[in-house]
Coordinates of C-alpha atoms and ligand atoms in Angstrom, one line a residue:
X162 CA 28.4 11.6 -2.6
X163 CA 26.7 14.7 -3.1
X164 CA 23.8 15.7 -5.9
X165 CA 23.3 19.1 -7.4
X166 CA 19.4 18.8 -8.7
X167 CA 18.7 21.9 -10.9
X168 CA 15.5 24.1 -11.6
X169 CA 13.2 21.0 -10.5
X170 CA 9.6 21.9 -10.0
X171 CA 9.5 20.7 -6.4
X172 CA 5.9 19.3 -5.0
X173 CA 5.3 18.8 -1.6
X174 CA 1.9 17.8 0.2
X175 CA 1.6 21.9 0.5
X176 CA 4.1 23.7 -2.0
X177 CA 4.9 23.6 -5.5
X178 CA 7.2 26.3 -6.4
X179 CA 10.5 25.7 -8.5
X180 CA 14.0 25.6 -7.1
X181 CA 17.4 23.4 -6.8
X182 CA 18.0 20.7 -4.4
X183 CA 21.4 20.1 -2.9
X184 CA 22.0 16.6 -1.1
X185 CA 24.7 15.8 1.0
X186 CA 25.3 12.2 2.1
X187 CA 21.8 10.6 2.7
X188 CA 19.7 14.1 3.5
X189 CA 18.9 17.3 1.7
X190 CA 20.9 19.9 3.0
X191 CA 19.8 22.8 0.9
X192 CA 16.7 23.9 -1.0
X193 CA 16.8 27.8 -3.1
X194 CA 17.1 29.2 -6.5
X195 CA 20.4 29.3 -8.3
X196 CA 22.5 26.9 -5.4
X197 CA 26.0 28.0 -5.6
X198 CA 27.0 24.7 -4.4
X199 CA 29.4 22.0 -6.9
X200 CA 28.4 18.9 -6.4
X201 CA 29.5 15.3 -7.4
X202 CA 26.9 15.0 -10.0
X203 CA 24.3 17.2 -11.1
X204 CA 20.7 16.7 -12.7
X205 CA 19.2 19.5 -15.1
X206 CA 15.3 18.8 -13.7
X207 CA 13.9 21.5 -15.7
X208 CA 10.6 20.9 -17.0
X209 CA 9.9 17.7 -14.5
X210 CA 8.5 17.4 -11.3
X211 CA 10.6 16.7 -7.7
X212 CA 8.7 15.4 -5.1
X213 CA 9.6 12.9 -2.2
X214 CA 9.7 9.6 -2.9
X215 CA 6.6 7.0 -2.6
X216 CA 5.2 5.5 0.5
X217 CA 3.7 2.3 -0.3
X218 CA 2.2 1.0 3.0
X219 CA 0.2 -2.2 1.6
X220 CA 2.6 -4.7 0.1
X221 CA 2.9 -8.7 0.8
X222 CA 6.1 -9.8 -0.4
X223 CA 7.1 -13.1 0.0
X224 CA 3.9 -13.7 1.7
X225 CA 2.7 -17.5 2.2
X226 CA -0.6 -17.2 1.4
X227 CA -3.9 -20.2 0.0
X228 CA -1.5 -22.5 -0.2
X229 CA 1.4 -20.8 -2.1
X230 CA 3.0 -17.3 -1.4
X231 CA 3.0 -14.2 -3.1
X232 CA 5.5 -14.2 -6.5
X233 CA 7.7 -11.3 -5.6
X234 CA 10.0 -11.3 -2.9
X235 CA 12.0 -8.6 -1.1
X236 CA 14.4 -8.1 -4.2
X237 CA 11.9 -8.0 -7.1
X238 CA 9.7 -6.0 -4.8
X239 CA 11.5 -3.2 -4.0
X240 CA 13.1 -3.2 -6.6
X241 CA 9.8 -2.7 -9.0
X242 CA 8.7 -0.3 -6.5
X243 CA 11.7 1.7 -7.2
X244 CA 11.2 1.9 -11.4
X245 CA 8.4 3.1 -10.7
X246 CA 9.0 5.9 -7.9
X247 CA 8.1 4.1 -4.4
X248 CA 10.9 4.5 -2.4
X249 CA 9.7 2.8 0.9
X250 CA 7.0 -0.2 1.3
X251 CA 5.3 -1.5 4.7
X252 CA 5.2 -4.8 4.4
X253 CA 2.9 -7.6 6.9
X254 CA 4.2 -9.8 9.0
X255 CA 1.3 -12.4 10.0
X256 CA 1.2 -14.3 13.0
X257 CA 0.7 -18.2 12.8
X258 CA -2.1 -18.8 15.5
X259 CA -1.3 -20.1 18.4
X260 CA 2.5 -18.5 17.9
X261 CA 4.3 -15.7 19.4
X262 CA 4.9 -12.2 16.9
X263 CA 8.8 -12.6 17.7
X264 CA 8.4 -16.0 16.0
X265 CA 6.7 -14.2 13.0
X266 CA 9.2 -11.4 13.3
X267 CA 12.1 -13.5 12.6
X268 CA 10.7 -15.4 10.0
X269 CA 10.0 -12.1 8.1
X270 CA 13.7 -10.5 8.6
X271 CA 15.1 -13.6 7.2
X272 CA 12.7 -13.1 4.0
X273 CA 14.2 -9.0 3.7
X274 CA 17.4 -8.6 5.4
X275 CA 20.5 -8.5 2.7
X276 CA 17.3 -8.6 -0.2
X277 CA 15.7 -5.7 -0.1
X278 CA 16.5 -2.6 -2.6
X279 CA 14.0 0.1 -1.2
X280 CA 13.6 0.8 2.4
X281 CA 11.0 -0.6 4.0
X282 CA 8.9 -1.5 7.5
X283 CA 6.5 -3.8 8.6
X284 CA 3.2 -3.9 9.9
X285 CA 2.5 -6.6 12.3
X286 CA -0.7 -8.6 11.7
X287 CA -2.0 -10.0 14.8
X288 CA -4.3 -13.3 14.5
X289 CA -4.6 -14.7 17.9
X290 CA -4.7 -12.0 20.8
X291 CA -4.1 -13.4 24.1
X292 CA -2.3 -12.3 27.2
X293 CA 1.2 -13.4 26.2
X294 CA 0.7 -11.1 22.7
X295 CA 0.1 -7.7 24.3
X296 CA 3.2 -8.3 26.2
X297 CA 4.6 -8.5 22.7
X298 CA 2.6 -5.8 21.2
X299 CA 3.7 -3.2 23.8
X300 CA 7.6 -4.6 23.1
X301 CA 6.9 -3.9 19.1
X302 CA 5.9 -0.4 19.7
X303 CA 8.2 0.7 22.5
X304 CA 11.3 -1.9 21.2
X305 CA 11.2 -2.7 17.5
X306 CA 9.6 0.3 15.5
X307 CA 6.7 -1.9 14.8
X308 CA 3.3 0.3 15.9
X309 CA 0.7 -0.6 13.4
X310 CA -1.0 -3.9 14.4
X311 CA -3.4 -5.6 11.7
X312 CA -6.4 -7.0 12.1
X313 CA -8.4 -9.4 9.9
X314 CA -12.1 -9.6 10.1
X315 CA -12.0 -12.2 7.5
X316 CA -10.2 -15.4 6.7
X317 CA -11.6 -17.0 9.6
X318 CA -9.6 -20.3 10.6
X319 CA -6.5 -18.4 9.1
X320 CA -6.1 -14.9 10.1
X321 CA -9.5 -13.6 11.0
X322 CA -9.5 -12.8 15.1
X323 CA -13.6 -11.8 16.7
X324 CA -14.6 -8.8 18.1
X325 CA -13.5 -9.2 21.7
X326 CA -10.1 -9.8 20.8
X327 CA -10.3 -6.8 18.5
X328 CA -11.6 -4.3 21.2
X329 CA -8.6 -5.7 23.7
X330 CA -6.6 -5.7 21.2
X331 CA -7.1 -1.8 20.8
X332 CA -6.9 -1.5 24.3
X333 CA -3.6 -1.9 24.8
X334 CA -2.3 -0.5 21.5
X335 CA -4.1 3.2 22.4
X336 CA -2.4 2.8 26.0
X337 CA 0.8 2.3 24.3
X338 CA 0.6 4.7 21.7
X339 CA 0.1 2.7 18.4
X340 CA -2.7 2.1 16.0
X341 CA -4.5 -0.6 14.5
X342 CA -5.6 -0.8 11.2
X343 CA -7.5 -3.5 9.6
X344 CA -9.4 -6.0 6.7
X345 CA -13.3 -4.6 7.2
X346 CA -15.1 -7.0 5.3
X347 CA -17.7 -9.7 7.3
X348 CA -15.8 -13.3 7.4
X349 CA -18.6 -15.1 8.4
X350 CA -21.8 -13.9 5.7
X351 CA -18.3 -14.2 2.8
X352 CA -17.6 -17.4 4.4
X353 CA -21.5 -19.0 3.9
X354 CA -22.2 -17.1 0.7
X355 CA -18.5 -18.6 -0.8
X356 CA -19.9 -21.9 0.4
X357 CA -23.4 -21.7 -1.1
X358 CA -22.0 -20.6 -4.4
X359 CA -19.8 -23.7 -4.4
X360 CA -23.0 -25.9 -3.7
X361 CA -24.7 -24.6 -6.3
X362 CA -21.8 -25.0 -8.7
X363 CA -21.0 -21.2 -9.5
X364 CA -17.6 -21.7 -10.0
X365 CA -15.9 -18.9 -11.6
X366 CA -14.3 -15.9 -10.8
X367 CA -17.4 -14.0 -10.8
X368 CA -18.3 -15.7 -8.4
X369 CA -15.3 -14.6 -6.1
X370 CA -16.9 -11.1 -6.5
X371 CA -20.1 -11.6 -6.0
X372 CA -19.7 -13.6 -2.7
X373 CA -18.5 -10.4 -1.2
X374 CA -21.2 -7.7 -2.0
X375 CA -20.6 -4.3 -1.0
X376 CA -22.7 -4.8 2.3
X377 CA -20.0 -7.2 3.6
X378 CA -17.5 -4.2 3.6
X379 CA -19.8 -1.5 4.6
X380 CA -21.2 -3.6 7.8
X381 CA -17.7 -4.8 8.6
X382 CA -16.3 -0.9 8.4
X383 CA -18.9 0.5 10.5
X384 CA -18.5 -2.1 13.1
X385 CA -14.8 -1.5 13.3
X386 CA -15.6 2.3 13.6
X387 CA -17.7 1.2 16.6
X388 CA -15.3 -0.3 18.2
X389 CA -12.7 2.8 17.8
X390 CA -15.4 4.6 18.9
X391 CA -15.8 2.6 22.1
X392 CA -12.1 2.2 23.4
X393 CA -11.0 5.4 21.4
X394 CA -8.0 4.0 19.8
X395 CA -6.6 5.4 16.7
X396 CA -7.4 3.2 13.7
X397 CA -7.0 2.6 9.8
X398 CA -9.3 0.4 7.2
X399 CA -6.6 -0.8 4.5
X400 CA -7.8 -0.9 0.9
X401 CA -11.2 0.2 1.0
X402 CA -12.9 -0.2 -2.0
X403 CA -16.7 1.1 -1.8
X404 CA -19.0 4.2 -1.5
X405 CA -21.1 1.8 1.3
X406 CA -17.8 1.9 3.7
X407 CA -16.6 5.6 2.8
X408 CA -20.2 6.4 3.9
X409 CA -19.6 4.7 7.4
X410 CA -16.2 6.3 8.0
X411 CA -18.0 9.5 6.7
X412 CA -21.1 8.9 9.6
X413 CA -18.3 8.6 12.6
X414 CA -17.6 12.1 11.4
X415 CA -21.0 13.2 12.9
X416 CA -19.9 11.9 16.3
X417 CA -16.8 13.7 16.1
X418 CA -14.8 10.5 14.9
X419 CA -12.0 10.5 12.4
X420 CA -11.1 7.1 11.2
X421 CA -8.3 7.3 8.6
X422 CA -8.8 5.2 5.5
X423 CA -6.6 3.9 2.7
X424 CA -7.9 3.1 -1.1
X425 CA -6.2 1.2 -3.6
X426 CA -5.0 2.6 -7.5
X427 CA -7.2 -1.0 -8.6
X428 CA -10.2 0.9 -6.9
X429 CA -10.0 3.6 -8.4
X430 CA -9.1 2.6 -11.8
X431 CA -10.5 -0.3 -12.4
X432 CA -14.3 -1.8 -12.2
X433 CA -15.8 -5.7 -11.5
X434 CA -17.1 -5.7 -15.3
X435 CA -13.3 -7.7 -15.1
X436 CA -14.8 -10.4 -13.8
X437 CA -17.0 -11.2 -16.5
X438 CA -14.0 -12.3 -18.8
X439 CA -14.3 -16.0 -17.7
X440 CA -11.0 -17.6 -16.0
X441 CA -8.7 -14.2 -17.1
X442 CA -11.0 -12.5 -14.4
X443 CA -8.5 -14.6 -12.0
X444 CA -5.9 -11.7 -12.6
X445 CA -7.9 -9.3 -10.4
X446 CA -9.5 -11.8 -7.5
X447 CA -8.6 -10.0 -4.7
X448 CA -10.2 -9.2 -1.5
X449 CA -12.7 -7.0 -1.2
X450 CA -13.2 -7.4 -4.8
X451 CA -13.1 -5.0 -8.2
X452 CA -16.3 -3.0 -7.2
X453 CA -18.8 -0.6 -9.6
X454 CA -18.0 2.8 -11.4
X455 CA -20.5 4.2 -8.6
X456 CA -17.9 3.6 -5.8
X457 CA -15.1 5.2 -7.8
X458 CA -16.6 8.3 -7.8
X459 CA -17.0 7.7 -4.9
X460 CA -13.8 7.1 -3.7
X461 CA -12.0 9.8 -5.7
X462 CA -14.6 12.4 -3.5
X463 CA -13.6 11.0 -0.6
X464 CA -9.7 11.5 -1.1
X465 CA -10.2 15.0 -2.1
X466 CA -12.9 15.1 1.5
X467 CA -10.0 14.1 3.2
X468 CA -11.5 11.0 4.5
X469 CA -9.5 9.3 2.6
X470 CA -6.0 10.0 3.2
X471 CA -3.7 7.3 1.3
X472 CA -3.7 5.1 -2.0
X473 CA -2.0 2.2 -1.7
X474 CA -1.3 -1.2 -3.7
X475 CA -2.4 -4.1 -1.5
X476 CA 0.6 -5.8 -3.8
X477 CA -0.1 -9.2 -3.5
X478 CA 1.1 -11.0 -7.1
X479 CA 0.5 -14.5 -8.0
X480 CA 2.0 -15.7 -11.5
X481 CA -0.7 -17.4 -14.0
X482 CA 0.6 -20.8 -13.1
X483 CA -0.5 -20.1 -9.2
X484 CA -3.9 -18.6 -10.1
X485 CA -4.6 -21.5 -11.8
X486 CA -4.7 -23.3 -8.6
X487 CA -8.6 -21.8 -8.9
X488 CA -9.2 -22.8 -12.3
X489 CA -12.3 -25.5 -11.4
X490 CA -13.2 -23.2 -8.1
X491 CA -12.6 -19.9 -7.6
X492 CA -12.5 -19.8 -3.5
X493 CA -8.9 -21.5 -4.6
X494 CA -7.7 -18.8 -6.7
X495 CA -5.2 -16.8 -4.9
X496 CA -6.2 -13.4 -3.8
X497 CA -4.4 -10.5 -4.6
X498 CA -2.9 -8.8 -7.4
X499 CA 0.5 -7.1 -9.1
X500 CA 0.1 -3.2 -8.5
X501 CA 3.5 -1.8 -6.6
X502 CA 5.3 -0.7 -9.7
X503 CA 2.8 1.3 -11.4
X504 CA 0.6 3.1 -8.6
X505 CA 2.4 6.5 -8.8
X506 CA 2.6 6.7 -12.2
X507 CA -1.5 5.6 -12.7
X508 CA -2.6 7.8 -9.7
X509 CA -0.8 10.9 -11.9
X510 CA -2.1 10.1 -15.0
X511 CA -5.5 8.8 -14.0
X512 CA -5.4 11.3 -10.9
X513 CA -4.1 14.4 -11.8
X514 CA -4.0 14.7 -15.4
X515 CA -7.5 14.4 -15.4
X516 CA -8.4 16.6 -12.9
X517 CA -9.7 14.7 -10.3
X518 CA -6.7 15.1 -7.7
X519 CA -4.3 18.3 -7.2
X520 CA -0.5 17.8 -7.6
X521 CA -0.4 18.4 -4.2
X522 CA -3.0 16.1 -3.2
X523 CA -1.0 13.7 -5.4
X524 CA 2.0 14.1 -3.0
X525 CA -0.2 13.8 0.2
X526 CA -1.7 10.4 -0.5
X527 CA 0.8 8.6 -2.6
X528 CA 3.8 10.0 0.5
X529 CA 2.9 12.5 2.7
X530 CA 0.1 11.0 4.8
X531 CA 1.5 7.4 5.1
X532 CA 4.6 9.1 6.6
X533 CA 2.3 10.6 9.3
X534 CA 0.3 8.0 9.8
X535 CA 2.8 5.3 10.2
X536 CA 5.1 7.4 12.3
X537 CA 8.1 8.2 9.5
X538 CA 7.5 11.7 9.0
X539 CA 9.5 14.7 8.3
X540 CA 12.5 11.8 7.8
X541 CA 10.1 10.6 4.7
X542 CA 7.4 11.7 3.0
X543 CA 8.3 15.2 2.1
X544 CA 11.3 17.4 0.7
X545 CA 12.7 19.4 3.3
X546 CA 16.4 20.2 5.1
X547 CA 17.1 17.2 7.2
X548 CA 14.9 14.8 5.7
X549 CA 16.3 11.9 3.6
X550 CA 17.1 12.4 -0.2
X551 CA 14.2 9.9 -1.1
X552 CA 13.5 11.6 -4.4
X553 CA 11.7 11.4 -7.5
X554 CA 12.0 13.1 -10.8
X555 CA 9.3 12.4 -13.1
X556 CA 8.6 13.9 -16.5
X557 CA 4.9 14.7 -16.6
X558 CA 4.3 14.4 -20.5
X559 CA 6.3 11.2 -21.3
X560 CA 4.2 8.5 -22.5
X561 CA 4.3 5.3 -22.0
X562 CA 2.2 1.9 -22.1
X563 CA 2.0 -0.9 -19.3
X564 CA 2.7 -4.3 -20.2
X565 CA 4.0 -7.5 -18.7
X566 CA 7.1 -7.4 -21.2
X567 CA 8.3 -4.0 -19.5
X568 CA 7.3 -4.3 -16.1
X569 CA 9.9 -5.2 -13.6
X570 CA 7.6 -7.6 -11.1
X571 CA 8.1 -11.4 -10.8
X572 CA 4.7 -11.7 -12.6
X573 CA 3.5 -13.0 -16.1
X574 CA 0.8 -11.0 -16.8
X575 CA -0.1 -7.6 -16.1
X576 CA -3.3 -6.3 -14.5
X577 CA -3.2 -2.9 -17.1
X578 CA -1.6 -4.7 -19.8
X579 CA -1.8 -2.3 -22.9
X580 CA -2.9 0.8 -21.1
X581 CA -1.1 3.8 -22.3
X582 CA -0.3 6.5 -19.5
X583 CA 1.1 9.6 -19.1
X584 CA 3.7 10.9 -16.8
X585 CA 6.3 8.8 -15.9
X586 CA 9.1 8.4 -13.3
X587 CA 12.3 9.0 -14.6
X588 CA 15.0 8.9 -11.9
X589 CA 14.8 7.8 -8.4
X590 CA 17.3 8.8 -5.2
X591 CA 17.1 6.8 -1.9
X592 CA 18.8 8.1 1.0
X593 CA 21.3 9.9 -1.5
X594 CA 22.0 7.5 -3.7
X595 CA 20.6 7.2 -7.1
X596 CA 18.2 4.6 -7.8
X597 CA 16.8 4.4 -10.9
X598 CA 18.3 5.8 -14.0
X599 CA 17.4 5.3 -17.9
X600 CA 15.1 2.7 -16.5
X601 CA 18.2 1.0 -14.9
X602 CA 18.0 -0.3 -11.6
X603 CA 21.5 0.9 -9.6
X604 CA 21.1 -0.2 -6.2
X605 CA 21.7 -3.8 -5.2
X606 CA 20.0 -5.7 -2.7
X607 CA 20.6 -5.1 1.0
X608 CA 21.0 -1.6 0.5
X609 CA 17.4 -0.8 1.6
X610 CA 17.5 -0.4 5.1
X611 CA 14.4 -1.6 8.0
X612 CA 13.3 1.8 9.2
X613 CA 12.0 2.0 12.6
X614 CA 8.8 3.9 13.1
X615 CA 7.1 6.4 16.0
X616 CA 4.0 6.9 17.0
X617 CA 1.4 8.5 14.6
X618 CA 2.2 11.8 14.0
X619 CA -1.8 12.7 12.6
X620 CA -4.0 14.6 14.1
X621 CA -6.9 12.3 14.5
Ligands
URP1412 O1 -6.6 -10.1 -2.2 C1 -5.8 -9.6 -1.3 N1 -6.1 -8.5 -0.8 N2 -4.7 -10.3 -0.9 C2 -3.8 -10.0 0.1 C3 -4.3 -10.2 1.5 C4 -5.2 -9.1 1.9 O2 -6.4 -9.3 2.2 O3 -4.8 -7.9 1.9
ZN1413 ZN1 -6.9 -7.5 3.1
ZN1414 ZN1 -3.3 -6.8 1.8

């Protein structure tokens, strides 16, 4: 199969120029003006932008989680990913404590193999370090593509491991080439505020929020920087939410210390007034919480700083019926949200049309940058000879609205239900093959592939 995509204005993380694309099979093979190539089918792309297709590297599908798991699986997934321009997710795999990471491992490939519509990887969360486990770890980076390790330093009794495991932890993944990234917020002052709110009978979803003030993720993300610091491995804070923990990434600058860091679209766009709408704040408990307009400013600074370097969903839906597991207390709710389907499309119109990203920039942190980071890149992340056709052509002045009737994720309510965007993804090529069209999916499951991943491939 080969497609022909004409006069496309092509965005990469560094060039924005207009041309045709030729793909061949699963790669681009040519880029230039006026390709006299024929091809199998060809797209007019005039007036819309090409760029590579989305990197989402925070998504829990599947997940067993509080007592329930996450609503969408491998299928609905990555396949709402898709319709809405992300082309690859990395997924977590969480040990059970006290278990081996193979036994995780396995139970996660039977969740995605034969299911999965978009490619995708895994991250492997880590929740018990002991001997036995950096054997593993070392066989995950060197044997399975697996080279991210998470860390938790929350959900104690669950996933949450202490500090010495963290820093030997890091030992071996810098000797071995990998990098760890992790939950910053402090378990234990969460943990006793969560309890004294209970006591005193605060049992809403406000609540959720304001047992984890912004001091629990600024303490937590300075003391992981610390620890970087001390054994110098390379590592990553997932879904960072406040100006308090930019500012601690932004002080191991001083000591010559780059620690790369991850925001969510919810934390960018959204603010913890939410949580004042009595149980319908239960659509946005997540952890760390919905923060203040304060720390989107600041977060949108700190992308363009480049100390922030991707935006991410931390997809982790629960359908009303599972939230409502929390209705009399809210440490029950189920944390996370539904966000994987509509973070390109609100990044561009709450990003770039406004003016408070580049089109480039755009590219870097919603593609580019998780590609390098997580060891996929030139293969994804950008448009170029040789890479794989993951490709998306989106139509920068369609508009549309959001809404649970529309959306394509196992989920009965939407978090930006009514909000009208504009920009919008249009049609969607994985490895050659075309995706999305006239809001159709094409692809069945199994055709996404598990995509093995290097080392990081950031300077740091
Ligand atoms: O609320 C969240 N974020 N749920 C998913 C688990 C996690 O902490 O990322
Ligand atoms: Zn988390
Ligand atoms: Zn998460």
């Amino acid at each position: 199969m080969s497609i022909l995509i004409k006069n496309g204005r092509i965005v990469t993380a560094e060039s924005d120029y207009i041309a045709d694309l030729f793909i061949e099979g699963q790669q681009i093979s040519a880029i230039g003006k006026d390709l006299p190539y024929t091809a199998d089918r060809v797209i007019d792309a005039s007036e819309k932008l090409v760029f590579p297709g989305g990197i989402d590297p925070h998504v829990h599908l599947d997940m067993p989680f509080m007592g329930t798991s996450s609503s969408d699986d491998y299928e609905t997934g990555t396949r709402a990913a898709m319709h809405g321009g992300t082309t690859m997710v990395i997924d977590f795999i969480l040990q059970t404590q006290g278990d081996t990471l193979y036994n995780a491992l396995k139970e996660w490939q039977g969740r995605s193999e034969g299911k999965a519509i978009g490619d995708y990887s895994y991250h492997m969360a880590v929740t018990d370090f002991n001997d036995e486990v950096a054997k593993e770890v070392v066989q995950f980076i060197q044997e399975e593509g697996i080279s991210s390790f998470k860390t938790f330093m929350a959900y104690k009794g669950a996933l949450m491991i202490d500090d010495g495991q963290m820093v030997q932890l890091m030992k071996v993944v810098k000797e071995h080439g990998g990098l760890v990234t992790v939950h910053a917020t402090n378990g234990d002052v969460i943990d006793s505020l969560i309890a004294k709110n209970r006591a005193d009978g605060n049992l809403s979803p406000l609540y959720h929020y304001l047992s984890q003030p912004e001091v629990t993720e600024s303490e937590a993300s300075a003391r992981f920087a610390d620890m970087l610091h001390y054994t110098g491995c390379p590592g990553y804070i997932v879904h960072m939410t406040c100006e308090g923990a930019l500012n601690a990434v932004r002080e191991a600058t001083q000591r010559n210390q780059k620690v790369l860091v991850e925001t969510c679209t919810q934390y960018l766009v959204l603010d913890a007034s939410l949580y004042e709408k009595d149980f319908e704040g239960a659509k946005w408990v997540m952890s760390p919480p919905l923060r203040e307009k304060k720390d989107q400013v600041a977060l949108w600074a700190g992308i363009n700083q480049g100390l922030i370097q991707v935006v991410g969903t931390d997809h982790c839906p629960f359908k009303w019926e599972q939230k409502l597991m929390g209705k009399d207390d809210f440490s029950k709710i189920p944390n996370g949200h539904p966000a994987i389907e509509h973070r390109i499309e609100l990044l561009y119109s709450e990003g770039v049309r406004t003016g408070k990203i580049s089109l480039n920039k755009f590219v870097e942190v919603s593609s580019t940058n998780a590609a390098k980071i997580f060891g996929i890149y030139p293969r994804k992340g950008t448009i170029a000879i040789g890479a794989d056709a993951d490709i998306v052509i989106f139509d920068p002045l369609k508009k549309h609205t959001i809404s649970v009737d529309t959306h394509h994720m196992n989920v009965d309510y939407s978090g930006y239900e009514g909000w009208e965007l504009t920009g919008k993804t249009e049609t969607v090529i994985l490895r050659g093959k075309i995706g999305i069209e006239n809001e159709e999916c094409l692809l069945q499951p199994g055709y996404g592939q598990f995509v093995k991943r290097g080392k990081t491939s950031l300077v740091i």
